[in-house]
Short mmCIF file of C-alpha atoms in Angstrom, two decimals:
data_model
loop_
_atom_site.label_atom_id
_atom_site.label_comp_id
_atom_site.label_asym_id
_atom_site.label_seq_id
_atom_site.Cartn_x
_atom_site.Cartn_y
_atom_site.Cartn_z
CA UNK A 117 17.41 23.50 46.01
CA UNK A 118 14.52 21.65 44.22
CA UNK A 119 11.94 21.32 46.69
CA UNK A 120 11.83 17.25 45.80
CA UNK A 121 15.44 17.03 46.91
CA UNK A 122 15.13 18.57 50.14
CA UNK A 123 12.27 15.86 51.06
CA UNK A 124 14.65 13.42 50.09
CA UNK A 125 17.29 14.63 52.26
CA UNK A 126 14.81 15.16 55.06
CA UNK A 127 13.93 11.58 54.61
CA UNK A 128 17.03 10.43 54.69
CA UNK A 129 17.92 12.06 57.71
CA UNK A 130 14.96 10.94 59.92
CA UNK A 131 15.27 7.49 59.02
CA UNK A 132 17.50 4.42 60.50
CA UNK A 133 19.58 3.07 58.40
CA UNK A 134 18.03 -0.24 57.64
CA UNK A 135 16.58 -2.13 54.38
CA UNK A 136 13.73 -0.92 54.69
CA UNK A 137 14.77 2.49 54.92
CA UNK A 138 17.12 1.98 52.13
CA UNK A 139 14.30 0.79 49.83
CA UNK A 140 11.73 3.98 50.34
CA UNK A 141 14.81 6.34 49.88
CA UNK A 142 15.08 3.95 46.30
CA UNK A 143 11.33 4.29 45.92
CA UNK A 144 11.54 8.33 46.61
CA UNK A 145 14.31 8.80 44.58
CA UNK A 146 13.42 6.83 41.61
CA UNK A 147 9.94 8.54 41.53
CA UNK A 148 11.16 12.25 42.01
CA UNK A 149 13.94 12.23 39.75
CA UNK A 150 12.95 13.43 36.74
CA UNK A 151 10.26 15.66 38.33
CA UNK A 152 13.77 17.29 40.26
CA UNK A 153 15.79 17.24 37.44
CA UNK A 154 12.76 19.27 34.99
CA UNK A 155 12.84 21.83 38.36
CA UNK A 156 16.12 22.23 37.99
CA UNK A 157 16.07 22.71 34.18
CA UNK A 158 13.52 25.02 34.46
CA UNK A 159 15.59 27.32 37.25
CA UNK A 160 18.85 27.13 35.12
CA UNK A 161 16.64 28.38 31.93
CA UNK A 162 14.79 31.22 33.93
CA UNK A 163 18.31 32.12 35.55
CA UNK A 164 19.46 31.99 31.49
CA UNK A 165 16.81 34.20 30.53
CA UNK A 166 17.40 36.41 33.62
CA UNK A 167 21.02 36.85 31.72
CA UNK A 168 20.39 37.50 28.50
CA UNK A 169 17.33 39.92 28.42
CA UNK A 170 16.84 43.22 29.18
CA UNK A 171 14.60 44.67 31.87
CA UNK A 172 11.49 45.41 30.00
CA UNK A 173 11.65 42.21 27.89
CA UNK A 174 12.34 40.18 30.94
CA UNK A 175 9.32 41.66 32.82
CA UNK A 176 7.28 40.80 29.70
CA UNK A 177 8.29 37.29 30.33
CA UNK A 178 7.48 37.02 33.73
CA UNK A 179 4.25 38.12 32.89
CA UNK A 180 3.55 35.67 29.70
CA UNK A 181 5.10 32.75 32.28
CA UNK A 182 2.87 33.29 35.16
CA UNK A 183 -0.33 34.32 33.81
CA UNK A 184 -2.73 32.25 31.24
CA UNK A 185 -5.94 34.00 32.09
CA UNK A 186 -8.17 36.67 29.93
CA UNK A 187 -5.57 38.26 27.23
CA UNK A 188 -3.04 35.73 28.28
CA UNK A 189 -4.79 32.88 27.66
CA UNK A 190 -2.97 30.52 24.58
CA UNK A 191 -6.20 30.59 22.70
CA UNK A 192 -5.50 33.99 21.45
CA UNK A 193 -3.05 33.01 19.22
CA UNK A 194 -4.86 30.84 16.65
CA UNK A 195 -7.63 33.11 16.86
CA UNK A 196 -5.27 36.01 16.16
CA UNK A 197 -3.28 34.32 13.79
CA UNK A 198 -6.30 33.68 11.34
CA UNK A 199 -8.00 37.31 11.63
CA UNK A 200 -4.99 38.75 10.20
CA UNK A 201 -5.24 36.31 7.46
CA UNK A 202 -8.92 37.21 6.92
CA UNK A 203 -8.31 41.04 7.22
CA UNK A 204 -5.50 40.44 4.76
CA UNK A 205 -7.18 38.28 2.03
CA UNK A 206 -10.05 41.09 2.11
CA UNK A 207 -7.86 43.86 1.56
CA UNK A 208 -4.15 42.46 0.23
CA UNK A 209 -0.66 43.66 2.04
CA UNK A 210 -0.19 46.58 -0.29
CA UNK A 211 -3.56 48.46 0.49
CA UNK A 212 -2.04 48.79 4.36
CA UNK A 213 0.81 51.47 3.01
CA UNK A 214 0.27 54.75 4.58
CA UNK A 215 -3.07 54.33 5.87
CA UNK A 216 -4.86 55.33 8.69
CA UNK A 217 -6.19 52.24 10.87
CA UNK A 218 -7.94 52.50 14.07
CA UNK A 219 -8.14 49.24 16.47
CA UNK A 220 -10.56 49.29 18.72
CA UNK A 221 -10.70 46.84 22.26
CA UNK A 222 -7.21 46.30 21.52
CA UNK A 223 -6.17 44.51 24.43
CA UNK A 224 -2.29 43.88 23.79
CA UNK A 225 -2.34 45.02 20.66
CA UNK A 226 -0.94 42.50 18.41
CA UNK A 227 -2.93 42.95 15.68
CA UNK A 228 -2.83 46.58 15.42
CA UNK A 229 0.61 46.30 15.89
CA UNK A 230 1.23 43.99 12.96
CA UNK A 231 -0.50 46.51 11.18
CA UNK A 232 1.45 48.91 11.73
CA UNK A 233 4.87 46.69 10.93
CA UNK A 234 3.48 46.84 7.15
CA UNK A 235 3.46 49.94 7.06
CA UNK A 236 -0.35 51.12 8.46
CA UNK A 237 -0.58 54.46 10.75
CA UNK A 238 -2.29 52.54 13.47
CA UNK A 239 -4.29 54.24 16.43
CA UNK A 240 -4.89 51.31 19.29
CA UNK A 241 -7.41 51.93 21.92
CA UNK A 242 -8.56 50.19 24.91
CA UNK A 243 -10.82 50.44 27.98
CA UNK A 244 -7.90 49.33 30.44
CA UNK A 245 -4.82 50.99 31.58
CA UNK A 246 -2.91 47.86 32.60
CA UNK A 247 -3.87 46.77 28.63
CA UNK A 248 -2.51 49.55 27.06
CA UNK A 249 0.65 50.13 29.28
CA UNK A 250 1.39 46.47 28.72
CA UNK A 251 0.75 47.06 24.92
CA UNK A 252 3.39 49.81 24.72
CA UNK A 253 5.80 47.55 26.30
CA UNK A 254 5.37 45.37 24.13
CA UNK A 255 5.45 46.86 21.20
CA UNK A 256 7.54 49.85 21.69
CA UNK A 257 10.15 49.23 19.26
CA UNK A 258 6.90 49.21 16.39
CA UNK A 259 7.14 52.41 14.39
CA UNK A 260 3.52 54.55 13.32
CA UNK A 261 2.04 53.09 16.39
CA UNK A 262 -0.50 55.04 18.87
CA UNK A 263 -2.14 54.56 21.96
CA UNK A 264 -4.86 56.19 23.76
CA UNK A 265 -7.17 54.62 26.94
CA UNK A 266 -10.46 55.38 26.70
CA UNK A 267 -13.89 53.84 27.48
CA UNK A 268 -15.22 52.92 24.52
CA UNK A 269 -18.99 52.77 25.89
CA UNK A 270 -18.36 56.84 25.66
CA UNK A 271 -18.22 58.66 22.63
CA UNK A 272 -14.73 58.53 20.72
CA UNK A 273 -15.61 60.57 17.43
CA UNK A 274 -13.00 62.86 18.76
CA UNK A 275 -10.03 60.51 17.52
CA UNK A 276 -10.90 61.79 14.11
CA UNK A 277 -11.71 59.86 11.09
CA UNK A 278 -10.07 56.63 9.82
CA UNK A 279 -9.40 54.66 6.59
CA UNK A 280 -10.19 51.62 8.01
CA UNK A 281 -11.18 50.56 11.40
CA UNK A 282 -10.90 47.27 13.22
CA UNK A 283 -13.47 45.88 15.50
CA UNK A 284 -12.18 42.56 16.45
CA UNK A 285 -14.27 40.75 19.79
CA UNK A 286 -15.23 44.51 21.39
CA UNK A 287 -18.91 44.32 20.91
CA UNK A 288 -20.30 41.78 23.21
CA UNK A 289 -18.35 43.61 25.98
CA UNK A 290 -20.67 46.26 25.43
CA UNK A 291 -23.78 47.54 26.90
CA UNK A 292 -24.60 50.72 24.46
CA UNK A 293 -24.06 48.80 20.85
CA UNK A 294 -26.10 51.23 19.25
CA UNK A 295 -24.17 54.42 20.41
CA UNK A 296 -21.01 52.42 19.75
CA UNK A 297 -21.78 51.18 16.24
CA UNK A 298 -23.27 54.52 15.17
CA UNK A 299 -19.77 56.36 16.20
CA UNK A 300 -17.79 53.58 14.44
CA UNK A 301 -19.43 54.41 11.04
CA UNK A 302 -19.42 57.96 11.24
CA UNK A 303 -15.53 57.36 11.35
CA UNK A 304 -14.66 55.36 8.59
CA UNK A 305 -15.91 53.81 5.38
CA UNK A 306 -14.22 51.13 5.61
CA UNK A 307 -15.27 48.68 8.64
CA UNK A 308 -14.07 44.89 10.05
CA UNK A 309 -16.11 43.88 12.89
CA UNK A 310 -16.42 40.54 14.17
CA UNK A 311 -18.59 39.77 17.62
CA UNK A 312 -20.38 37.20 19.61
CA UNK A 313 -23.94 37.09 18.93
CA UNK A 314 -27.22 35.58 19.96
CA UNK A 315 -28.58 32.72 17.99
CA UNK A 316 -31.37 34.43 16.31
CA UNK A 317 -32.80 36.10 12.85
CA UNK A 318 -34.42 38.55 14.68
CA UNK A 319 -32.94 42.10 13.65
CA UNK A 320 -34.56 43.49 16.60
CA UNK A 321 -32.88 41.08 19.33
CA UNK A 322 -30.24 41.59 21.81
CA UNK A 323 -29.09 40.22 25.03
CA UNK A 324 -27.83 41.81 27.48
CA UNK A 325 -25.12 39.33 30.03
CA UNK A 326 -23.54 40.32 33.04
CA UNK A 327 -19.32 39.80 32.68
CA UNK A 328 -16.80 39.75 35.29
CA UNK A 329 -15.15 43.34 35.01
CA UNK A 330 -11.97 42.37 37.04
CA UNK A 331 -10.94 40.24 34.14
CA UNK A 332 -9.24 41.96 31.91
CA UNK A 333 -10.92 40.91 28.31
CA UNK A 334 -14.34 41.23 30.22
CA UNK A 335 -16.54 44.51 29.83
CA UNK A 336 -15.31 47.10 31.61
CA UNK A 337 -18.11 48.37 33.08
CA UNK A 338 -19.30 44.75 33.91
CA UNK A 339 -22.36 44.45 31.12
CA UNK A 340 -22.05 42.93 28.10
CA UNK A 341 -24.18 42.28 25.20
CA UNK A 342 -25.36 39.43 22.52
CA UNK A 343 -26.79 41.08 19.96
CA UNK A 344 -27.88 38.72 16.68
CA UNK A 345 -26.50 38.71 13.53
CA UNK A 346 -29.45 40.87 12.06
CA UNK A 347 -28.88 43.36 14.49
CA UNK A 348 -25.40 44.74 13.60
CA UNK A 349 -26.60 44.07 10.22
CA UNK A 350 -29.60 46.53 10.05
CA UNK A 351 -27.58 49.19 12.15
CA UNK A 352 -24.89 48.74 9.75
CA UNK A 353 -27.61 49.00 6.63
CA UNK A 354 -29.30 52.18 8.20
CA UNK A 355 -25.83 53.99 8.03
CA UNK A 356 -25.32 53.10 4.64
CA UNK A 357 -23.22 50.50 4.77
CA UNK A 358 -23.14 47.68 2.67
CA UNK A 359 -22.49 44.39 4.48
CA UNK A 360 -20.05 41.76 3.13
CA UNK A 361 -20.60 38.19 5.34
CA UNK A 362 -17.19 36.26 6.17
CA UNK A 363 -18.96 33.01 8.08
CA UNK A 364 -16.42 30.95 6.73
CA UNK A 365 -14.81 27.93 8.41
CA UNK A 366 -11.18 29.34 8.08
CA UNK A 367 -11.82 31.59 10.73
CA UNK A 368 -12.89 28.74 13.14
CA UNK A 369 -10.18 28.51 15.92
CA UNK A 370 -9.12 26.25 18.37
CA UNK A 371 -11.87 24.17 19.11
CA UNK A 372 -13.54 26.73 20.76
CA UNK A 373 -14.16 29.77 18.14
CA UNK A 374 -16.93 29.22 15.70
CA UNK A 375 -17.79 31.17 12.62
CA UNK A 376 -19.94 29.06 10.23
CA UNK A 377 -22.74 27.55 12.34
CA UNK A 378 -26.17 27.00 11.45
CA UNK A 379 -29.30 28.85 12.96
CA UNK A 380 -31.35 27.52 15.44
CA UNK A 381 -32.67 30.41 15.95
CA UNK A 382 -33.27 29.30 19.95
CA UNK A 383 -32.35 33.03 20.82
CA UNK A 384 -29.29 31.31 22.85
CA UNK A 385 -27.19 33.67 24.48
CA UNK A 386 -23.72 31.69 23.46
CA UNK A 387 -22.25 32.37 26.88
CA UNK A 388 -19.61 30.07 26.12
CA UNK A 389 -18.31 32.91 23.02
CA UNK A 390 -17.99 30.04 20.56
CA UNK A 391 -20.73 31.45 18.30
CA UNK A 392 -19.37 34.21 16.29
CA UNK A 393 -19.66 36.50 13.07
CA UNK A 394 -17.76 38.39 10.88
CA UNK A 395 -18.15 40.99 8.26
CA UNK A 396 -16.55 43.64 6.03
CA UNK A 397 -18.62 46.96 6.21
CA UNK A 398 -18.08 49.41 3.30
CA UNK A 399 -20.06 52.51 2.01
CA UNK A 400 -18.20 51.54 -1.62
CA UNK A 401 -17.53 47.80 -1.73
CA UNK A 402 -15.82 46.49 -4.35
CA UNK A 403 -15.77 42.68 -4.88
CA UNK A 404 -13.40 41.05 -2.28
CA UNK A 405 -10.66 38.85 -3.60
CA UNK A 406 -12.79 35.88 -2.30
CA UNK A 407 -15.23 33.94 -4.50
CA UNK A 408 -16.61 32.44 -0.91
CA UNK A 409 -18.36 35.91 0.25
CA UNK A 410 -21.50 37.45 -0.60
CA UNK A 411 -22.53 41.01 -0.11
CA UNK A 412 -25.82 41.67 1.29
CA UNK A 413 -28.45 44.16 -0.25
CA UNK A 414 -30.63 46.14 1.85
CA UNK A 415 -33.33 44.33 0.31
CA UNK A 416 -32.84 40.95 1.26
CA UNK A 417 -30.79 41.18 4.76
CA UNK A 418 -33.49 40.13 7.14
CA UNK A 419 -35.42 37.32 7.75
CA UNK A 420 -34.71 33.75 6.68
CA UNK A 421 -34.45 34.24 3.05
CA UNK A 422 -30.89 35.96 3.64
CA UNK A 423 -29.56 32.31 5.16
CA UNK A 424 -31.16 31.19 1.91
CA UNK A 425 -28.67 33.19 0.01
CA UNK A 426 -25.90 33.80 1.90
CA UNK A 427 -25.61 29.60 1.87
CA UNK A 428 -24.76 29.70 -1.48
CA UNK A 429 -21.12 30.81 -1.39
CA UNK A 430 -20.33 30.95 2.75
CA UNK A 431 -22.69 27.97 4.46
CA UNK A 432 -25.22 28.42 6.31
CA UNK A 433 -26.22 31.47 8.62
#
């Protein structure tokens, strides 16, 4: 019984039966209503849902019901929505056939998993058991897709090599970028990554934030990182990448997410996660479908003649 009617009930019992009375049960009755009829709705659709799914599926709603924290949280699914578009517009639907895509921080998977759906041979790996079991839940009817939990603060070379790997929001949950970055390159050619960073041009900067490990988008080991733009760029450069900028507003997402914001260059720490790159990193980079984009040469990648440039076709950086 909703919890509104049995006050109402209770009222009704304790009271005399007089005008006054008669007039708060009116007053209780006409305010709880609707709040007693939505319980009730809400009951006979859970008991609905109870009925027509099965176990697993029905567990996976529980969970998406009662929980709206870390990987659960509703923002995720603008923000996931529009990397897919991003990763698609760089490469096209077609190039996905048959290859070999690794997804790194994966979380629930989703993206990997749509991937996969088109016809990728997708590897999905995350720091977290409770990620990766809920992942294969999830997505366990999705053919050519892998799991594996791992720390990805350790080496993970032995996965093998990759056509194409996906960084998406791992990096700032990291405290060894360098080690990290240097094992991602060694295993692919092909490279999305997109991170927080520090405001700053400095290709020598990065921050290092302590994150709440319990929560389960956090850093795992409880230390994360804000490295600057500059920084992933020059690691990137000394492995022989070239570096292909995607600061564009399309990628901005709810409210919150920001990708085409101007330097202060205040060296501020962005603990809020709104300030955000993203790039395409390829050893053999052919022009991207997108007249908005500029690749970045070796020669001109630091310093604040690369804003200069890179304003041309993306806004500033």
């Amino acid at each position: 019984m909703p919890p509104l009617l049995q006050r109402a009930i209770r009222f009704w019992s304790a009271a005399s039966v007089t005008p006054g009375a008669l007039l708060g049960m009116a007053s209780l009755v006409k305010r709880g209503l609707p709040a007693m009829v939505d319980q009730a709705r809400d009951r006979t659709d859970l008991l609905m849902l109870q009925a027509q799914l099965a176990p697993v599926d029905l567990h996976l709603a529980h969970v998406g019901m009662l929980r709206d924290r870390g990987l659960h949280d509703r923002t995720y699914l603008d923000w996931r929505a529009r990397r897919i578009e991003k990763v698609l517009e760089i490469y096209g639907v077609e190039f996905f056939e048959g290859v070999r895509v690794l997804e790194l921080g994966c979380g629930h998977a989703d993206i990997g998993a749509f991937f996969a759906d088109i016809g990728a041979e997708v590897l999905c790996v995350d720091g977290r058991i409770r990620n990766i079991n809920h992942a294969k839940l999830r997505h366990r009817g999705v053919p050519r897709l892998a799991f594996e939990c791992m720390d990805l603060e350790r080496d993970f070379a032995s996965l093998g090599r990759f056509d194409l790997i996906l960084n998406f929001g791992l990096v700032y949950h990291l405290r060894e970028v360098d080690a990290h970055l240097a094992c991602c390159f060694g295993m692919a050619d092909e490279i999305v990554l997109e991170t927080v960073v520090c405001d700053s041009r400095d290709p020598d900067r990065i921050l290092f934030r302590d994150e709440h490990a319990e929560i389960d988008e956090e850093a795992l080991n409880g230390v994360g990182s804000r490295p600057s733009p500059f920084y992933i760029e020059r690691l990137a450069r000394a492995a022989g990448l070239d570096v292909e900028r995607h600061f564009s507003a399309d990628l901005n997402a709810g409210g919150l997410f920001r990708y085409d914001w101007e330097h202060r260059d205040d060296g501020a720490a962005n603990d809020d996660f709104g300030n955000r790159r993203f790039w395409r990193l390829s050893r053999k980079l052919p022009q991207s479908p997108r007249s908005d984009t500029v690749p970045v040469s070796a020669s001109v990648a630091s310093g604040p003649r690369v804003a200069a440039q890179a304003d041309v076709a993306e806004g500033p950086l």
